[in-house]
């Protein structure tokens, strides 16, 4: 098969000629520019001078370094003269030369063999860095730069994450794929197929078609991954011809949706078009090349209208169609091809059960209609999703901030900061009022954040890293350098250097110790560990984007220098804004300082308002440099004074804690040449200095260079990451700032008066019971598939929150924010109707009213509706007010809609349910405490306060009510128990970082002797 070529090279089986796509093109050998050659020659000369010239000079002027006699005891006591000092200096020069020679050997071995991380020569940080650059420049004369340089550049960081990801992939939960590939070896049949193909083409001249050659990148075997150099060497006989393959395939979308944009990065399963003289390749029709790129296999073409149904192109009418085994069609490839299971697109009908499709990183889950640009052939962003045969499509908002919804860790951090802001709003809320809720763009922004936020992943990352630091310190070990993190659906992976096969439990080692993994099911054990006093070991970790398996984070401090980001200005700015937002609000960092330069008033001042303790915005780099330089000097002095060998060790052991607080610089505009030189000199320390520097554009001397393209793909240079970049464009972070400005308003709005509607059905008269005041509970008579319960429950909760009914289009926009077909929506509503069944008179408990709205029946009991009715009755009958309020509080079981699924219920951001329920329950509980204390019912007052705290455990007004009611019992020990309970709540809740002054004063009044001894 290696000898199968197009007939521009030789006759095809001796009977005809096959037209090739490449014609008679002469292969072009890869060449370098004069600058590369001169740089390589200079590097070779420098290495020769250092390796040969230095020892020659030492031997010529100072003689052999070996002593002529054995040393005697008197040599240690005689006076030291100039000759002795000179001898010592010569010996030191010899030792330095030996160290340099060892660095050369290590770097050359790593570059030629491609072993990844070069071995670190002891005490040779600066020397090895210099040798590294010289060796890279020298090897460029003999080898391909893009093959060697990523393998061992970056000051000790290797292009290993891709390998670690491949090896770790079986451990991760796979994302759903539209097609699967199985590579099968076909014996001698392809050669016979080639013979038949040539014979058919010779017999039918009209069937001659242009052909080309392709190569399919093979899966890795062990630790070996194919490269363009190896493919060129194997198929073209010369590795340096890899550039020809690169030019033919550059920018072509591959079956996995990615593109070849860096010649050193290819993936298994990719299709590469090859030059005409390539051996060991597949010969395919040129017209099918796009199909191979897109799908990995040819797609049957539409038959001409005047051609019989089963007639192949070039086949004479009346001839039987050849069987698949007997004679393949001319479209069939000549060499072995993978067996591919072709995807089928099924259009869901109303009666067809919908499938809940998981969407990575927090995007809305549920029945998702086929996207126009994926399955319908329509244009993306046309305003809606259309399914043939199911009526008109439903439109969705194209300006919906999907970037925020996809940024799961960023969304969780922003919601945490928003929760602290709203806690302040609750302090100033008046009785009978609710805090102001967002509207418009602010509400859409919060909706996206709620859908995307992944609190469990943040919790795993935060506790996992702190536990790792504590465990390493307990064992007297140093923390590893973590240059990349993979956060998947079931685990947390750290890519470390150098490799270590002995991580502390519950961490596990993979890929010969280069990957440390923490399973998500270990979270419960981490939560029970005492990690409150452990400093965050890696505060510089920040998300750069996602790949097929999860989210990728990079430690900015691991660069030990400047990070430059290239690409179009809009995409570049969106990446930098996302990095700044996540750094400013993440929970796995304790203390940090972020200096924003050149972002203007909007982003700079807006982010400084969100996180004033972390962010400082300045207009120019000159305003920031003095503080950055001073901070670097402080870290140097702390390292010298503390006696620790690195910033990581200081954080791990908890010594000089404030000294290791990081400082990160993020610039919006490319620095001038002079500013860049000053930044590079400041950043290039060769070791971790609790600092990170991110600047846009091309910067000479940058340690890492990242690149983002117009499609939003980010390539992280020597780190080997290629991800869908995390982007927050201007219009999206404007929505974030508007949301926080709304949360900063201290005025409140009156609660709506509970209407005197008909009395809700009692428990014994209801056929369906929906409970929202606590964990969501649905008691319904009909069946429900567990795999569909989550989506159907959200639909039912939305209807319960709208007792007057909702139009189907409104329901679609709320529950399916990314769009859904009418058929899928109606099928889900029908399923919910079957779940609710019928009432005692045979009427459905879910129905469409005469205005086309979907409503719940009269025998559906919703605890929130019952609560509001009881509050209305308590106001209407003052004599029975305590009894009605007590009945209402008995319905409260926990926070509103507790335990709801991640990625759902984003519509709550623009609905009154949470805002009204929290305010009304707090007010009812407080009112009942006052009434019970006036009656002398202390136990009843305590019960009322605790009922309110079940729904709003962070409300300090209810905590003060509980403390006063407990004090009224006269049991001082119980008061202490309540105070300790409050202290424990503060320690567990990230939103309760400090108490209100009124609460502090009350605690000091109740237990003055113990207040100052305990810290909140």
PDB file of N, CA and C in Angstrom, residues 177-245:
ATOM      1  N   UNK A 177     -20.850  12.778  22.415  1.00  0.00           N
ATOM      2  CA  UNK A 177     -20.265  13.021  21.099  1.00  0.00           C
ATOM      3  C   UNK A 177     -21.297  12.722  20.036  1.00  0.00           C
ATOM      4  N   UNK A 178     -21.143  13.394  18.916  1.00  0.00           N
ATOM      5  CA  UNK A 178     -22.067  13.155  17.814  1.00  0.00           C
ATOM      6  C   UNK A 178     -21.668  11.972  16.976  1.00  0.00           C
ATOM      7  N   UNK A 179     -20.439  11.515  17.096  1.00  0.00           N
ATOM      8  CA  UNK A 179     -20.004  10.358  16.348  1.00  0.00           C
ATOM      9  C   UNK A 179     -18.846   9.719  17.080  1.00  0.00           C
ATOM     10  N   UNK A 180     -18.685   8.431  16.866  1.00  0.00           N
ATOM     11  CA  UNK A 180     -17.586   7.699  17.469  1.00  0.00           C
ATOM     12  C   UNK A 180     -16.759   7.074  16.389  1.00  0.00           C
ATOM     13  N   UNK A 181     -15.474   6.865  16.692  1.00  0.00           N
ATOM     14  CA  UNK A 181     -14.562   6.294  15.716  1.00  0.00           C
ATOM     15  C   UNK A 181     -13.890   5.075  16.311  1.00  0.00           C
ATOM     16  N   UNK A 182     -13.846   4.025  15.549  1.00  0.00           N
ATOM     17  CA  UNK A 182     -13.132   2.821  15.943  1.00  0.00           C
ATOM     18  C   UNK A 182     -12.131   2.504  14.848  1.00  0.00           C
ATOM     19  N   UNK A 183     -10.870   2.464  15.189  1.00  0.00           N
ATOM     20  CA  UNK A 183      -9.826   2.199  14.208  1.00  0.00           C
ATOM     21  C   UNK A 183      -9.665   0.688  14.078  1.00  0.00           C
ATOM     22  N   UNK A 184      -9.910   0.195  12.873  1.00  0.00           N
ATOM     23  CA  UNK A 184      -9.808  -1.230  12.603  1.00  0.00           C
ATOM     24  C   UNK A 184      -8.802  -1.453  11.491  1.00  0.00           C
ATOM     25  N   UNK A 185      -7.993  -2.450  11.646  1.00  0.00           N
ATOM     26  CA  UNK A 185      -7.005  -2.782  10.615  1.00  0.00           C
ATOM     27  C   UNK A 185      -7.624  -3.715   9.586  1.00  0.00           C
ATOM     28  N   UNK A 186      -7.552  -3.311   8.333  1.00  0.00           N
ATOM     29  CA  UNK A 186      -8.079  -4.113   7.236  1.00  0.00           C
ATOM     30  C   UNK A 186      -6.906  -4.809   6.569  1.00  0.00           C
ATOM     31  N   UNK A 187      -6.928  -6.095   6.384  1.00  0.00           N
ATOM     32  CA  UNK A 187      -5.764  -6.791   5.833  1.00  0.00           C
ATOM     33  C   UNK A 187      -5.445  -6.387   4.410  1.00  0.00           C
ATOM     34  N   UNK A 188      -5.497  -7.287   3.460  1.00  0.00           N
ATOM     35  CA  UNK A 188      -5.057  -7.011   2.088  1.00  0.00           C
ATOM     36  C   UNK A 188      -6.175  -6.478   1.219  1.00  0.00           C
ATOM     37  N   UNK A 189      -7.359  -6.334   1.734  1.00  0.00           N
ATOM     38  CA  UNK A 189      -8.496  -5.912   0.920  1.00  0.00           C
ATOM     39  C   UNK A 189      -8.286  -4.536   0.301  1.00  0.00           C
ATOM     40  N   UNK A 190      -7.695  -3.529   0.996  1.00  0.00           N
ATOM     41  CA  UNK A 190      -7.520  -2.230   0.343  1.00  0.00           C
ATOM     42  C   UNK A 190      -6.728  -2.304  -0.951  1.00  0.00           C
ATOM     43  N   UNK A 191      -5.722  -3.185  -1.066  1.00  0.00           N
ATOM     44  CA  UNK A 191      -4.945  -3.267  -2.304  1.00  0.00           C
ATOM     45  C   UNK A 191      -5.812  -3.786  -3.442  1.00  0.00           C
ATOM     46  N   UNK A 192      -6.643  -4.801  -3.137  1.00  0.00           N
ATOM     47  CA  UNK A 192      -7.543  -5.305  -4.168  1.00  0.00           C
ATOM     48  C   UNK A 192      -8.551  -4.240  -4.563  1.00  0.00           C
ATOM     49  N   UNK A 193      -8.994  -3.462  -3.573  1.00  0.00           N
ATOM     50  CA  UNK A 193      -9.919  -2.369  -3.875  1.00  0.00           C
ATOM     51  C   UNK A 193      -9.270  -1.357  -4.795  1.00  0.00           C
ATOM     52  N   UNK A 194      -7.986  -1.083  -4.567  1.00  0.00           N
ATOM     53  CA  UNK A 194      -7.278  -0.131  -5.430  1.00  0.00           C
ATOM     54  C   UNK A 194      -7.203  -0.658  -6.855  1.00  0.00           C
ATOM     55  N   UNK A 195      -6.938  -1.979  -6.993  1.00  0.00           N
ATOM     56  CA  UNK A 195      -6.878  -2.555  -8.334  1.00  0.00           C
ATOM     57  C   UNK A 195      -8.222  -2.426  -9.049  1.00  0.00           C
ATOM     58  N   UNK A 196      -9.304  -2.762  -8.339  1.00  0.00           N
ATOM     59  CA  UNK A 196     -10.628  -2.679  -8.956  1.00  0.00           C
ATOM     60  C   UNK A 196     -10.967  -1.238  -9.310  1.00  0.00           C
ATOM     61  N   UNK A 197     -10.574  -0.319  -8.418  1.00  0.00           N
ATOM     62  CA  UNK A 197     -10.860   1.087  -8.680  1.00  0.00           C
ATOM     63  C   UNK A 197     -10.159   1.555  -9.948  1.00  0.00           C
ATOM     64  N   UNK A 198      -8.879   1.196 -10.094  1.00  0.00           N
ATOM     65  CA  UNK A 198      -8.127   1.587 -11.288  1.00  0.00           C
ATOM     66  C   UNK A 198      -8.728   0.957 -12.540  1.00  0.00           C
ATOM     67  N   UNK A 199      -9.130  -0.306 -12.441  1.00  0.00           N
ATOM     68  CA  UNK A 199      -9.732  -0.976 -13.600  1.00  0.00           C
ATOM     69  C   UNK A 199     -11.037  -0.306 -13.996  1.00  0.00           C
ATOM     70  N   UNK A 200     -11.873   0.053 -13.006  1.00  0.00           N
ATOM     71  CA  UNK A 200     -13.134   0.716 -13.324  1.00  0.00           C
ATOM     72  C   UNK A 200     -12.898   2.062 -13.996  1.00  0.00           C
ATOM     73  N   UNK A 201     -11.928   2.798 -13.482  1.00  0.00           N
ATOM     74  CA  UNK A 201     -11.652   4.104 -14.061  1.00  0.00           C
ATOM     75  C   UNK A 201     -11.110   3.989 -15.484  1.00  0.00           C
ATOM     76  N   UNK A 202     -10.293   2.949 -15.725  1.00  0.00           N
ATOM     77  CA  UNK A 202      -9.760   2.753 -17.076  1.00  0.00           C
ATOM     78  C   UNK A 202     -10.854   2.352 -18.044  1.00  0.00           C
ATOM     79  N   UNK A 203     -11.752   1.506 -17.589  1.00  0.00           N
ATOM     80  CA  UNK A 203     -12.835   1.053 -18.461  1.00  0.00           C
ATOM     81  C   UNK A 203     -13.858   2.146 -18.723  1.00  0.00           C
ATOM     82  N   UNK A 204     -14.005   3.096 -17.799  1.00  0.00           N
ATOM     83  CA  UNK A 204     -14.985   4.158 -17.946  1.00  0.00           C
ATOM     84  C   UNK A 204     -14.265   5.500 -17.869  1.00  0.00           C
ATOM     85  N   UNK A 205     -13.802   6.034 -18.974  1.00  0.00           N
ATOM     86  CA  UNK A 205     -13.067   7.294 -18.930  1.00  0.00           C
ATOM     87  C   UNK A 205     -13.884   8.417 -18.324  1.00  0.00           C
ATOM     88  N   UNK A 206     -15.208   8.384 -18.456  1.00  0.00           N
ATOM     89  CA  UNK A 206     -16.025   9.461 -17.887  1.00  0.00           C
ATOM     90  C   UNK A 206     -15.992   9.476 -16.379  1.00  0.00           C
ATOM     91  N   UNK A 207     -15.550   8.347 -15.781  1.00  0.00           N
ATOM     92  CA  UNK A 207     -15.555   8.253 -14.321  1.00  0.00           C
ATOM     93  C   UNK A 207     -14.304   8.794 -13.692  1.00  0.00           C
ATOM     94  N   UNK A 208     -13.363   9.287 -14.538  1.00  0.00           N
ATOM     95  CA  UNK A 208     -12.130   9.794 -13.967  1.00  0.00           C
ATOM     96  C   UNK A 208     -12.426  11.033 -13.123  1.00  0.00           C
ATOM     97  N   UNK A 209     -11.958  11.008 -11.891  1.00  0.00           N
ATOM     98  CA  UNK A 209     -12.183  12.119 -10.970  1.00  0.00           C
ATOM     99  C   UNK A 209     -10.856  12.547 -10.381  1.00  0.00           C
ATOM    100  N   UNK A 210     -10.763  13.820  -9.997  1.00  0.00           N
ATOM    101  CA  UNK A 210      -9.567  14.311  -9.319  1.00  0.00           C
ATOM    102  C   UNK A 210      -9.456  13.670  -7.946  1.00  0.00           C
ATOM    103  N   UNK A 211      -8.264  13.258  -7.608  1.00  0.00           N
ATOM    104  CA  UNK A 211      -8.041  12.592  -6.317  1.00  0.00           C
ATOM    105  C   UNK A 211      -6.954  13.331  -5.543  1.00  0.00           C
ATOM    106  N   UNK A 212      -6.885  13.004  -4.291  1.00  0.00           N
ATOM    107  CA  UNK A 212      -5.830  13.522  -3.428  1.00  0.00           C
ATOM    108  C   UNK A 212      -5.506  12.465  -2.394  1.00  0.00           C
ATOM    109  N   UNK A 213      -4.514  12.725  -1.598  1.00  0.00           N
ATOM    110  CA  UNK A 213      -4.086  11.757  -0.590  1.00  0.00           C
ATOM    111  C   UNK A 213      -4.275  12.348   0.795  1.00  0.00           C
ATOM    112  N   UNK A 214      -4.674  11.484   1.718  1.00  0.00           N
ATOM    113  CA  UNK A 214      -4.882  11.921   3.101  1.00  0.00           C
ATOM    114  C   UNK A 214      -4.197  10.944   4.046  1.00  0.00           C
ATOM    115  N   UNK A 215      -3.921  11.436   5.232  1.00  0.00           N
ATOM    116  CA  UNK A 215      -3.347  10.600   6.290  1.00  0.00           C
ATOM    117  C   UNK A 215      -4.156  10.864   7.555  1.00  0.00           C
ATOM    118  N   UNK A 216      -4.509   9.792   8.251  1.00  0.00           N
ATOM    119  CA  UNK A 216      -5.264   9.904   9.495  1.00  0.00           C
ATOM    120  C   UNK A 216      -4.301   9.764  10.680  1.00  0.00           C
ATOM    121  N   UNK A 217      -4.274  10.765  11.522  1.00  0.00           N
ATOM    122  CA  UNK A 217      -3.379  10.747  12.683  1.00  0.00           C
ATOM    123  C   UNK A 217      -3.803   9.624  13.619  1.00  0.00           C
ATOM    124  N   UNK A 218      -2.852   8.775  13.966  1.00  0.00           N
ATOM    125  CA  UNK A 218      -3.158   7.583  14.745  1.00  0.00           C
ATOM    126  C   UNK A 218      -3.227   7.884  16.235  1.00  0.00           C
ATOM    127  N   UNK A 219      -3.990   7.072  16.985  1.00  0.00           N
ATOM    128  CA  UNK A 219      -4.044   7.257  18.437  1.00  0.00           C
ATOM    129  C   UNK A 219      -2.669   7.004  19.053  1.00  0.00           C
ATOM    130  N   UNK A 220      -2.413   7.576  20.229  1.00  0.00           N
ATOM    131  CA  UNK A 220      -1.104   7.378  20.867  1.00  0.00           C
ATOM    132  C   UNK A 220      -0.918   5.936  21.324  1.00  0.00           C
ATOM    133  N   UNK A 221       0.320   5.488  21.282  1.00  0.00           N
ATOM    134  CA  UNK A 221       0.684   4.175  21.805  1.00  0.00           C
ATOM    135  C   UNK A 221       1.588   4.402  23.011  1.00  0.00           C
ATOM    136  N   UNK A 222       1.006   4.160  24.200  1.00  0.00           N
ATOM    137  CA  UNK A 222       1.771   4.437  25.409  1.00  0.00           C
ATOM    138  C   UNK A 222       2.010   5.926  25.551  1.00  0.00           C
ATOM    139  N   UNK A 223       3.265   6.340  25.603  1.00  0.00           N
ATOM    140  CA  UNK A 223       3.630   7.746  25.741  1.00  0.00           C
ATOM    141  C   UNK A 223       3.996   8.379  24.403  1.00  0.00           C
ATOM    142  N   UNK A 224       3.854   7.610  23.323  1.00  0.00           N
ATOM    143  CA  UNK A 224       4.255   8.120  22.010  1.00  0.00           C
ATOM    144  C   UNK A 224       3.064   8.756  21.309  1.00  0.00           C
ATOM    145  N   UNK A 225       3.223  10.005  20.875  1.00  0.00           N
ATOM    146  CA  UNK A 225       2.219  10.712  20.095  1.00  0.00           C
ATOM    147  C   UNK A 225       2.835  11.109  18.761  1.00  0.00           C
ATOM    148  N   UNK A 226       2.057  10.972  17.691  1.00  0.00           N
ATOM    149  CA  UNK A 226       2.570  11.346  16.381  1.00  0.00           C
ATOM    150  C   UNK A 226       2.732  12.856  16.272  1.00  0.00           C
ATOM    151  N   UNK A 227       3.703  13.271  15.460  1.00  0.00           N
ATOM    152  CA  UNK A 227       3.918  14.680  15.165  1.00  0.00           C
ATOM    153  C   UNK A 227       4.034  14.846  13.655  1.00  0.00           C
ATOM    154  N   UNK A 228       3.918  16.100  13.192  1.00  0.00           N
ATOM    155  CA  UNK A 228       4.044  16.359  11.761  1.00  0.00           C
ATOM    156  C   UNK A 228       5.428  15.959  11.254  1.00  0.00           C
ATOM    157  N   UNK A 229       6.437  16.151  12.091  1.00  0.00           N
ATOM    158  CA  UNK A 229       7.801  15.758  11.696  1.00  0.00           C
ATOM    159  C   UNK A 229       7.857  14.263  11.424  1.00  0.00           C
ATOM    160  N   UNK A 230       7.301  13.439  12.326  1.00  0.00           N
ATOM    161  CA  UNK A 230       7.335  11.989  12.153  1.00  0.00           C
ATOM    162  C   UNK A 230       6.520  11.568  10.935  1.00  0.00           C
ATOM    163  N   UNK A 231       5.351  12.208  10.728  1.00  0.00           N
ATOM    164  CA  UNK A 231       4.526  11.847   9.581  1.00  0.00           C
ATOM    165  C   UNK A 231       5.241  12.184   8.283  1.00  0.00           C
ATOM    166  N   UNK A 232       5.880  13.371   8.243  1.00  0.00           N
ATOM    167  CA  UNK A 232       6.644  13.746   7.048  1.00  0.00           C
ATOM    168  C   UNK A 232       7.805  12.797   6.819  1.00  0.00           C
ATOM    169  N   UNK A 233       8.471  12.403   7.894  1.00  0.00           N
ATOM    170  CA  UNK A 233       9.603  11.485   7.751  1.00  0.00           C
ATOM    171  C   UNK A 233       9.140  10.117   7.255  1.00  0.00           C
ATOM    172  N   UNK A 234       7.980   9.673   7.719  1.00  0.00           N
ATOM    173  CA  UNK A 234       7.482   8.346   7.365  1.00  0.00           C
ATOM    174  C   UNK A 234       6.867   8.320   5.960  1.00  0.00           C
ATOM    175  N   UNK A 235       6.112   9.363   5.611  1.00  0.00           N
ATOM    176  CA  UNK A 235       5.375   9.350   4.353  1.00  0.00           C
ATOM    177  C   UNK A 235       6.096  10.069   3.214  1.00  0.00           C
ATOM    178  N   UNK A 236       6.951  11.037   3.540  1.00  0.00           N
ATOM    179  CA  UNK A 236       7.640  11.808   2.508  1.00  0.00           C
ATOM    180  C   UNK A 236       9.134  11.539   2.474  1.00  0.00           C
ATOM    181  N   UNK A 237       9.617  10.759   3.446  1.00  0.00           N
ATOM    182  CA  UNK A 237      11.027  10.425   3.457  1.00  0.00           C
ATOM    183  C   UNK A 237      11.919  11.520   3.990  1.00  0.00           C
ATOM    184  N   UNK A 238      11.379  12.618   4.470  1.00  0.00           N
ATOM    185  CA  UNK A 238      12.181  13.728   4.978  1.00  0.00           C
ATOM    186  C   UNK A 238      11.353  14.507   6.003  1.00  0.00           C
ATOM    187  N   UNK A 239      11.800  14.482   7.269  1.00  0.00           N
ATOM    188  CA  UNK A 239      11.045  15.149   8.321  1.00  0.00           C
ATOM    189  C   UNK A 239      10.919  16.636   8.130  1.00  0.00           C
ATOM    190  N   UNK A 240      11.918  17.244   7.463  1.00  0.00           N
ATOM    191  CA  UNK A 240      11.872  18.698   7.305  1.00  0.00           C
ATOM    192  C   UNK A 240      10.769  19.160   6.350  1.00  0.00           C
ATOM    193  N   UNK A 241      10.130  18.234   5.681  1.00  0.00           N
ATOM    194  CA  UNK A 241       9.032  18.596   4.791  1.00  0.00           C
ATOM    195  C   UNK A 241       7.699  18.707   5.533  1.00  0.00           C
ATOM    196  N   UNK A 242       7.758  18.761   6.858  1.00  0.00           N
ATOM    197  CA  UNK A 242       6.526  18.871   7.638  1.00  0.00           C
ATOM    198  C   UNK A 242       5.765  20.159   7.295  1.00  0.00           C
ATOM    199  N   UNK A 243       6.506  21.188   6.833  1.00  0.00           N
ATOM    200  CA  UNK A 243       5.848  22.457   6.515  1.00  0.00           C
ATOM    201  C   UNK A 243       4.898  22.332   5.334  1.00  0.00           C
ATOM    202  N   UNK A 244       5.201  21.417   4.406  1.00  0.00           N
ATOM    203  CA  UNK A 244       4.285  21.210   3.290  1.00  0.00           C
ATOM    204  C   UNK A 244       2.942  20.678   3.794  1.00  0.00           C
ATOM    205  N   UNK A 245       3.004  19.734   4.706  1.00  0.00           N
ATOM    206  CA  UNK A 245       1.762  19.193   5.281  1.00  0.00           C
ATOM    207  C   UNK A 245       1.028  20.283   6.046  1.00  0.00           C
TER     208      UNK A 245
END
